[in-house]
PDB file of C-alpha atoms in Angstrom:
ATOM      1  CA  UNK A   1       0.003  -0.006   0.037  1.00  0.00           C
ATOM      2  CA  UNK A   2       1.876   3.039  -1.231  1.00  0.00           C
ATOM      3  CA  UNK A   3      -0.498   5.733  -0.134  1.00  0.00           C
ATOM      4  CA  UNK A   4      -0.980   6.473   3.586  1.00  0.00           C
ATOM      5  CA  UNK A   5      -4.541   6.067   4.952  1.00  0.00           C
ATOM      6  CA  UNK A   6      -6.467   8.419   7.126  1.00  0.00           C
ATOM      7  CA  UNK A   7      -5.141   6.966  10.451  1.00  0.00           C
ATOM      8  CA  UNK A   8      -1.589   7.224   9.138  1.00  0.00           C
ATOM      9  CA  UNK A   9      -1.969  10.736   8.051  1.00  0.00           C
ATOM     10  CA  UNK A  10      -3.214  11.625  11.542  1.00  0.00           C
ATOM     11  CA  UNK A  11      -0.214  10.004  13.118  1.00  0.00           C
ATOM     12  CA  UNK A  12       2.159  11.820  10.679  1.00  0.00           C
ATOM     13  CA  UNK A  13       0.484  15.112  11.588  1.00  0.00           C
ATOM     14  CA  UNK A  14       0.940  14.321  15.330  1.00  0.00           C
ATOM     15  CA  UNK A  15       4.625  13.698  14.615  1.00  0.00           C
ATOM     16  CA  UNK A  16       4.800  17.027  12.888  1.00  0.00           C
ATOM     17  CA  UNK A  17       5.694  15.524   9.435  1.00  0.00           C
ATOM     18  CA  UNK A  18       5.083  18.051   6.688  1.00  0.00           C
ATOM     19  CA  UNK A  19       3.031  17.415   3.572  1.00  0.00           C
ATOM     20  CA  UNK A  20       6.185  17.623   1.515  1.00  0.00           C
ATOM     21  CA  UNK A  21       7.796  14.944   3.574  1.00  0.00           C
ATOM     22  CA  UNK A  22       4.681  12.745   3.271  1.00  0.00           C
ATOM     23  CA  UNK A  23       5.050  13.114  -0.530  1.00  0.00           C
ATOM     24  CA  UNK A  24       8.716  11.860  -0.269  1.00  0.00           C
ATOM     25  CA  UNK A  25       7.704   8.984   2.101  1.00  0.00           C
ATOM     26  CA  UNK A  26       5.052   7.997  -0.553  1.00  0.00           C
ATOM     27  CA  UNK A  27       7.853   7.880  -3.165  1.00  0.00           C
ATOM     28  CA  UNK A  28       9.823   5.747  -0.916  1.00  0.00           C
ATOM     29  CA  UNK A  29       6.894   3.369  -0.339  1.00  0.00           C
ATOM     30  CA  UNK A  30       6.335   2.920  -4.062  1.00  0.00           C
ATOM     31  CA  UNK A  31      10.005   2.163  -4.616  1.00  0.00           C
ATOM     32  CA  UNK A  32      10.131  -0.383  -1.693  1.00  0.00           C
ATOM     33  CA  UNK A  33       7.155  -2.272  -3.127  1.00  0.00           C
ATOM     34  CA  UNK A  34       8.856  -2.326  -6.535  1.00  0.00           C
ATOM     35  CA  UNK A  35      12.196  -3.539  -5.196  1.00  0.00           C
ATOM     36  CA  UNK A  36      10.771  -6.041  -2.690  1.00  0.00           C
ATOM     37  CA  UNK A  37       9.520  -8.142  -5.615  1.00  0.00           C
ATOM     38  CA  UNK A  38      13.170  -8.693  -6.482  1.00  0.00           C
ATOM     39  CA  UNK A  39      15.139  -8.698  -3.238  1.00  0.00           C
ATOM     40  CA  UNK A  40      14.013  -9.460   0.288  1.00  0.00           C
ATOM     41  CA  UNK A  41      13.745  -6.092   1.944  1.00  0.00           C
ATOM     42  CA  UNK A  42      10.778  -6.738   4.147  1.00  0.00           C
ATOM     43  CA  UNK A  43       8.482  -9.702   4.634  1.00  0.00           C
ATOM     44  CA  UNK A  44       5.814  -9.916   1.856  1.00  0.00           C
ATOM     45  CA  UNK A  45       3.255 -10.359   4.615  1.00  0.00           C
ATOM     46  CA  UNK A  46       3.907  -6.867   5.931  1.00  0.00           C
ATOM     47  CA  UNK A  47       3.706  -4.984   2.555  1.00  0.00           C
ATOM     48  CA  UNK A  48      -0.056  -4.329   2.856  1.00  0.00           C
ATOM     49  CA  UNK A  49       0.617  -2.685   6.263  1.00  0.00           C
ATOM     50  CA  UNK A  50       3.754  -0.913   5.194  1.00  0.00           C
ATOM     51  CA  UNK A  51       3.051   2.478   6.641  1.00  0.00           C
ATOM     52  CA  UNK A  52       2.105   1.238  10.192  1.00  0.00           C
ATOM     53  CA  UNK A  53       4.556  -1.717  10.491  1.00  0.00           C
ATOM     54  CA  UNK A  54       7.567   0.025   9.064  1.00  0.00           C
ATOM     55  CA  UNK A  55       7.348   3.742   8.247  1.00  0.00           C
ATOM     56  CA  UNK A  56       5.345   4.964  11.230  1.00  0.00           C
ATOM     57  CA  UNK A  57       7.205   2.599  13.544  1.00  0.00           C
ATOM     58  CA  UNK A  58      10.383   4.254  12.438  1.00  0.00           C
ATOM     59  CA  UNK A  59       9.153   7.775  12.548  1.00  0.00           C
ATOM     60  CA  UNK A  60       7.945   7.529  16.096  1.00  0.00           C
ATOM     61  CA  UNK A  61      11.655   8.013  17.045  1.00  0.00           C
ATOM     62  CA  UNK A  62      11.487  11.680  15.871  1.00  0.00           C
ATOM     63  CA  UNK A  63      10.482  13.205  19.211  1.00  0.00           C
ATOM     64  CA  UNK A  64      13.321  11.285  20.905  1.00  0.00           C
ATOM     65  CA  UNK A  65      16.288  12.118  18.678  1.00  0.00           C
ATOM     66  CA  UNK A  66      18.465  14.626  20.463  1.00  0.00           C
ATOM     67  CA  UNK A  67      19.992  17.544  18.421  1.00  0.00           C
ATOM     68  CA  UNK A  68      23.533  16.290  18.710  1.00  0.00           C
ATOM     69  CA  UNK A  69      24.543  13.970  15.933  1.00  0.00           C
ATOM     70  CA  UNK A  70      25.785  12.026  14.054  1.00  0.00           C
ATOM     71  CA  UNK A  71      22.913   9.568  14.068  1.00  0.00           C
ATOM     72  CA  UNK A  72      24.269   6.097  13.260  1.00  0.00           C
ATOM     73  CA  UNK A  73      21.780   3.452  12.216  1.00  0.00           C
ATOM     74  CA  UNK A  74      23.060  -0.119  12.552  1.00  0.00           C
ATOM     75  CA  UNK A  75      21.774  -2.661  10.122  1.00  0.00           C
ATOM     76  CA  UNK A  76      19.719  -0.159   8.109  1.00  0.00           C
ATOM     77  CA  UNK A  77      18.279  -2.843   5.772  1.00  0.00           C
ATOM     78  CA  UNK A  78      15.451  -1.275   3.823  1.00  0.00           C
ATOM     79  CA  UNK A  79      16.076   2.056   5.691  1.00  0.00           C
ATOM     80  CA  UNK A  80      14.254   1.552   8.997  1.00  0.00           C
ATOM     81  CA  UNK A  81      14.561   3.684  11.018  1.00  0.00           C
ATOM     82  CA  UNK A  82      17.524   5.541   9.674  1.00  0.00           C
ATOM     83  CA  UNK A  83      16.485   6.525   6.151  1.00  0.00           C
ATOM     84  CA  UNK A  84      12.981   7.417   7.477  1.00  0.00           C
ATOM     85  CA  UNK A  85      14.545   9.819   9.935  1.00  0.00           C
ATOM     86  CA  UNK A  86      16.716  11.438   7.283  1.00  0.00           C
ATOM     87  CA  UNK A  87      13.689  11.812   4.877  1.00  0.00           C
ATOM     88  CA  UNK A  88      11.839  13.510   7.734  1.00  0.00           C
ATOM     89  CA  UNK A  89      14.697  16.006   8.107  1.00  0.00           C
ATOM     90  CA  UNK A  90      17.038  14.620  10.764  1.00  0.00           C
ATOM     91  CA  UNK A  91      20.521  15.832   9.936  1.00  0.00           C
ATOM     92  CA  UNK A  92      23.768  13.915   9.718  1.00  0.00           C
ATOM     93  CA  UNK A  93      22.308  10.373   9.465  1.00  0.00           C
ATOM     94  CA  UNK A  94      24.734   7.501   8.718  1.00  0.00           C
ATOM     95  CA  UNK A  95      23.273   4.198   7.449  1.00  0.00           C
ATOM     96  CA  UNK A  96      25.408   1.131   8.247  1.00  0.00           C
ATOM     97  CA  UNK A  97      24.534  -1.911   6.033  1.00  0.00           C
ATOM     98  CA  UNK A  98      26.906  -4.615   4.844  1.00  0.00           C
ATOM     99  CA  UNK A  99      24.472  -6.283   2.323  1.00  0.00           C
ATOM    100  CA  UNK A 100      25.391  -4.743  -0.962  1.00  0.00           C
ATOM    101  CA  UNK A 101      22.018  -5.327  -2.501  1.00  0.00           C
ATOM    102  CA  UNK A 102      20.320  -3.448   0.292  1.00  0.00           C
ATOM    103  CA  UNK A 103      22.926  -0.666  -0.094  1.00  0.00           C
ATOM    104  CA  UNK A 104      21.948  -0.290  -3.768  1.00  0.00           C
ATOM    105  CA  UNK A 105      18.250   0.113  -2.623  1.00  0.00           C
ATOM    106  CA  UNK A 106      19.258   2.607   0.027  1.00  0.00           C
ATOM    107  CA  UNK A 107      21.268   4.683  -2.548  1.00  0.00           C
ATOM    108  CA  UNK A 108      18.387   4.770  -4.934  1.00  0.00           C
ATOM    109  CA  UNK A 109      15.801   5.483  -2.177  1.00  0.00           C
ATOM    110  CA  UNK A 110      17.931   8.372  -0.908  1.00  0.00           C
ATOM    111  CA  UNK A 111      18.365   9.755  -4.447  1.00  0.00           C
ATOM    112  CA  UNK A 112      14.593   9.815  -5.165  1.00  0.00           C
ATOM    113  CA  UNK A 113      13.508  11.102  -1.899  1.00  0.00           C
ATOM    114  CA  UNK A 114      16.297  13.777  -1.575  1.00  0.00           C
ATOM    115  CA  UNK A 115      17.282  12.363   1.757  1.00  0.00           C
ATOM    116  CA  UNK A 116      20.769  13.413   2.795  1.00  0.00           C
ATOM    117  CA  UNK A 117      22.517  10.428   4.177  1.00  0.00           C
ATOM    118  CA  UNK A 118      25.968   8.943   4.471  1.00  0.00           C
ATOM    119  CA  UNK A 119      25.984   5.303   3.491  1.00  0.00           C
ATOM    120  CA  UNK A 120      28.575   2.928   5.002  1.00  0.00           C
ATOM    121  CA  UNK A 121      28.464  -0.325   2.964  1.00  0.00           C
ATOM    122  CA  UNK A 122      30.416  -2.360   5.537  1.00  0.00           C
ATOM    123  CA  UNK A 123      30.183  -3.874   8.961  1.00  0.00           C
ATOM    124  CA  UNK A 124      29.945  -1.726  12.136  1.00  0.00           C
ATOM    125  CA  UNK A 125      33.402  -2.989  13.173  1.00  0.00           C
ATOM    126  CA  UNK A 126      34.876  -1.256  10.146  1.00  0.00           C
ATOM    127  CA  UNK A 127      33.242   2.106  11.003  1.00  0.00           C
ATOM    128  CA  UNK A 128      35.619   3.085  13.718  1.00  0.00           C
ATOM    129  CA  UNK A 129      36.171   6.649  12.332  1.00  0.00           C
ATOM    130  CA  UNK A 130      32.536   7.337  12.846  1.00  0.00           C
ATOM    131  CA  UNK A 131      31.641   8.571  16.430  1.00  0.00           C
ATOM    132  CA  UNK A 132      27.964   8.668  16.949  1.00  0.00           C
ATOM    133  CA  UNK A 133      25.916  10.949  19.068  1.00  0.00           C
ATOM    134  CA  UNK A 134      22.980   8.747  18.646  1.00  0.00           C
ATOM    135  CA  UNK A 135      22.752   4.984  17.712  1.00  0.00           C
ATOM    136  CA  UNK A 136      19.505   3.629  16.264  1.00  0.00           C
ATOM    137  CA  UNK A 137      18.462   0.172  15.225  1.00  0.00           C
ATOM    138  CA  UNK A 138      15.380  -1.918  14.451  1.00  0.00           C
ATOM    139  CA  UNK A 139      14.823  -5.514  13.942  1.00  0.00           C
ATOM    140  CA  UNK A 140      18.622  -6.079  13.632  1.00  0.00           C
ATOM    141  CA  UNK A 141      19.873  -7.870  16.744  1.00  0.00           C
ATOM    142  CA  UNK A 142      19.398  -8.340  20.573  1.00  0.00           C
ATOM    143  CA  UNK A 143      20.144  -5.491  22.921  1.00  0.00           C
ATOM    144  CA  UNK A 144      23.381  -7.144  24.045  1.00  0.00           C
ATOM    145  CA  UNK A 145      24.464  -7.749  20.439  1.00  0.00           C
ATOM    146  CA  UNK A 146      23.625  -4.023  19.591  1.00  0.00           C
ATOM    147  CA  UNK A 147      25.734  -2.773  22.353  1.00  0.00           C
ATOM    148  CA  UNK A 148      28.543  -5.006  21.429  1.00  0.00           C
ATOM    149  CA  UNK A 149      28.487  -3.505  17.911  1.00  0.00           C
ATOM    150  CA  UNK A 150      27.793  -0.045  19.083  1.00  0.00           C
ATOM    151  CA  UNK A 151      30.882   0.183  21.143  1.00  0.00           C
ATOM    152  CA  UNK A 152      32.869   0.647  17.941  1.00  0.00           C
ATOM    153  CA  UNK A 153      31.220   3.928  17.173  1.00  0.00           C
ATOM    154  CA  UNK A 154      30.126   5.102  20.632  1.00  0.00           C
ATOM    155  CA  UNK A 155      31.504   7.772  22.921  1.00  0.00           C
ATOM    156  CA  UNK A 156      30.768   8.280  26.645  1.00  0.00           C
ATOM    157  CA  UNK A 157      27.941  10.627  25.578  1.00  0.00           C
ATOM    158  CA  UNK A 158      26.323   8.444  22.925  1.00  0.00           C
ATOM    159  CA  UNK A 159      22.624   7.657  23.350  1.00  0.00           C
ATOM    160  CA  UNK A 160      20.860   4.596  21.897  1.00  0.00           C
ATOM    161  CA  UNK A 161      17.231   4.369  20.553  1.00  0.00           C
ATOM    162  CA  UNK A 162      16.241   0.818  19.830  1.00  0.00           C
ATOM    163  CA  UNK A 163      12.869  -0.306  18.619  1.00  0.00           C
ATOM    164  CA  UNK A 164      12.103  -3.532  20.423  1.00  0.00           C
ATOM    165  CA  UNK A 165       9.255  -5.993  20.818  1.00  0.00           C
ATOM    166  CA  UNK A 166       7.798  -8.551  23.257  1.00  0.00           C
ATOM    167  CA  UNK A 167      11.169 -10.211  24.077  1.00  0.00           C
ATOM    168  CA  UNK A 168      12.698  -7.119  25.623  1.00  0.00           C
ATOM    169  CA  UNK A 169      12.732  -8.489  29.101  1.00  0.00           C
ATOM    170  CA  UNK A 170      14.828 -11.444  28.153  1.00  0.00           C
ATOM    171  CA  UNK A 171      17.006  -9.404  26.066  1.00  0.00           C
ATOM    172  CA  UNK A 172      17.777  -6.968  28.851  1.00  0.00           C
ATOM    173  CA  UNK A 173      18.267  -9.740  31.340  1.00  0.00           C
ATOM    174  CA  UNK A 174      20.970 -11.162  29.107  1.00  0.00           C
ATOM    175  CA  UNK A 175      22.542  -7.812  28.272  1.00  0.00           C
ATOM    176  CA  UNK A 176      22.841  -6.892  31.962  1.00  0.00           C
ATOM    177  CA  UNK A 177      25.279  -9.709  32.364  1.00  0.00           C
ATOM    178  CA  UNK A 178      27.884  -7.947  30.291  1.00  0.00           C
ATOM    179  CA  UNK A 179      26.740  -4.353  30.242  1.00  0.00           C
ATOM    180  CA  UNK A 180      25.915  -1.526  32.739  1.00  0.00           C
ATOM    181  CA  UNK A 181      22.821   0.150  31.067  1.00  0.00           C
ATOM    182  CA  UNK A 182      20.906   3.233  32.031  1.00  0.00           C
ATOM    183  CA  UNK A 183      17.595   2.323  30.199  1.00  0.00           C
ATOM    184  CA  UNK A 184      14.146   3.861  29.829  1.00  0.00           C
ATOM    185  CA  UNK A 185      11.194   2.329  28.083  1.00  0.00           C
ATOM    186  CA  UNK A 186       8.616   4.334  26.013  1.00  0.00           C
ATOM    187  CA  UNK A 187       5.502   2.586  24.726  1.00  0.00           C
ATOM    188  CA  UNK A 188       5.307   2.070  20.982  1.00  0.00           C
ATOM    189  CA  UNK A 189       2.647   3.966  19.080  1.00  0.00           C
ATOM    190  CA  UNK A 190       2.319   1.094  16.565  1.00  0.00           C
ATOM    191  CA  UNK A 191       2.632  -2.178  18.553  1.00  0.00           C
ATOM    192  CA  UNK A 192       1.001  -2.863  21.874  1.00  0.00           C
ATOM    193  CA  UNK A 193       3.970  -5.232  22.660  1.00  0.00           C
ATOM    194  CA  UNK A 194       6.582  -2.888  21.422  1.00  0.00           C
ATOM    195  CA  UNK A 195       8.678  -0.145  23.087  1.00  0.00           C
ATOM    196  CA  UNK A 196      11.336   2.411  22.270  1.00  0.00           C
ATOM    197  CA  UNK A 197      14.319   1.472  24.426  1.00  0.00           C
ATOM    198  CA  UNK A 198      16.254   4.545  25.346  1.00  0.00           C
ATOM    199  CA  UNK A 199      19.721   3.923  26.619  1.00  0.00           C
ATOM    200  CA  UNK A 200      21.511   6.938  28.080  1.00  0.00           C
ATOM    201  CA  UNK A 201      24.765   5.337  28.694  1.00  0.00           C
ATOM    202  CA  UNK A 202      26.372   1.862  28.559  1.00  0.00           C
ATOM    203  CA  UNK A 203      29.718   0.347  29.437  1.00  0.00           C
ATOM    204  CA  UNK A 204      31.130  -3.095  30.237  1.00  0.00           C
ATOM    205  CA  UNK A 205      30.247  -4.475  33.687  1.00  0.00           C
ATOM    206  CA  UNK A 206      33.993  -4.983  34.080  1.00  0.00           C
ATOM    207  CA  UNK A 207      34.491  -1.309  33.832  1.00  0.00           C
ATOM    208  CA  UNK A 208      31.738  -0.366  36.261  1.00  0.00           C
ATOM    209  CA  UNK A 209      34.222   0.708  38.882  1.00  0.00           C
TER     210      UNK A 209
END
């Protein structure tokens, strides 16, 4: 479904997304549907609910992104949430994606939507020169794994915004074995079982003292 429905338009308005941006998001949606027939960007089962399951789910991070960049999106895939944030006007967004086919899609999507992004077609471990003010991720890995990856691009002031689902308690229990985390949960606006996990600081348990 390339065009947003009435409910989606109301949510976009609540997120202060402009009509011009909605137009660019619609261009993105049309491109994703086209490319998804050739490469696996999202599950075919979710195409009909593309705006809610993927686009709005990503854009709900907008009120939580602090002003200090860069914003580094780990495992960008089809562009969720990083590319969506860039389309909506978030500055200095870096998309990290090692799958070259998905990188080709991200380049084309950024070109057609006019989104200003920096694409890193490599693994996070190879992005050591990038120091992120914010790290985002969605449907990429567990909290513990994301922190393990994030340490390569994080500073002491880096904040994390992870879109998470119903297994968050298990993920946090496992993550706390290796990481000291200052975390806050915000209910998702698209999934009753989902949350935005905001991590203000993280470091190895061994470094706690």
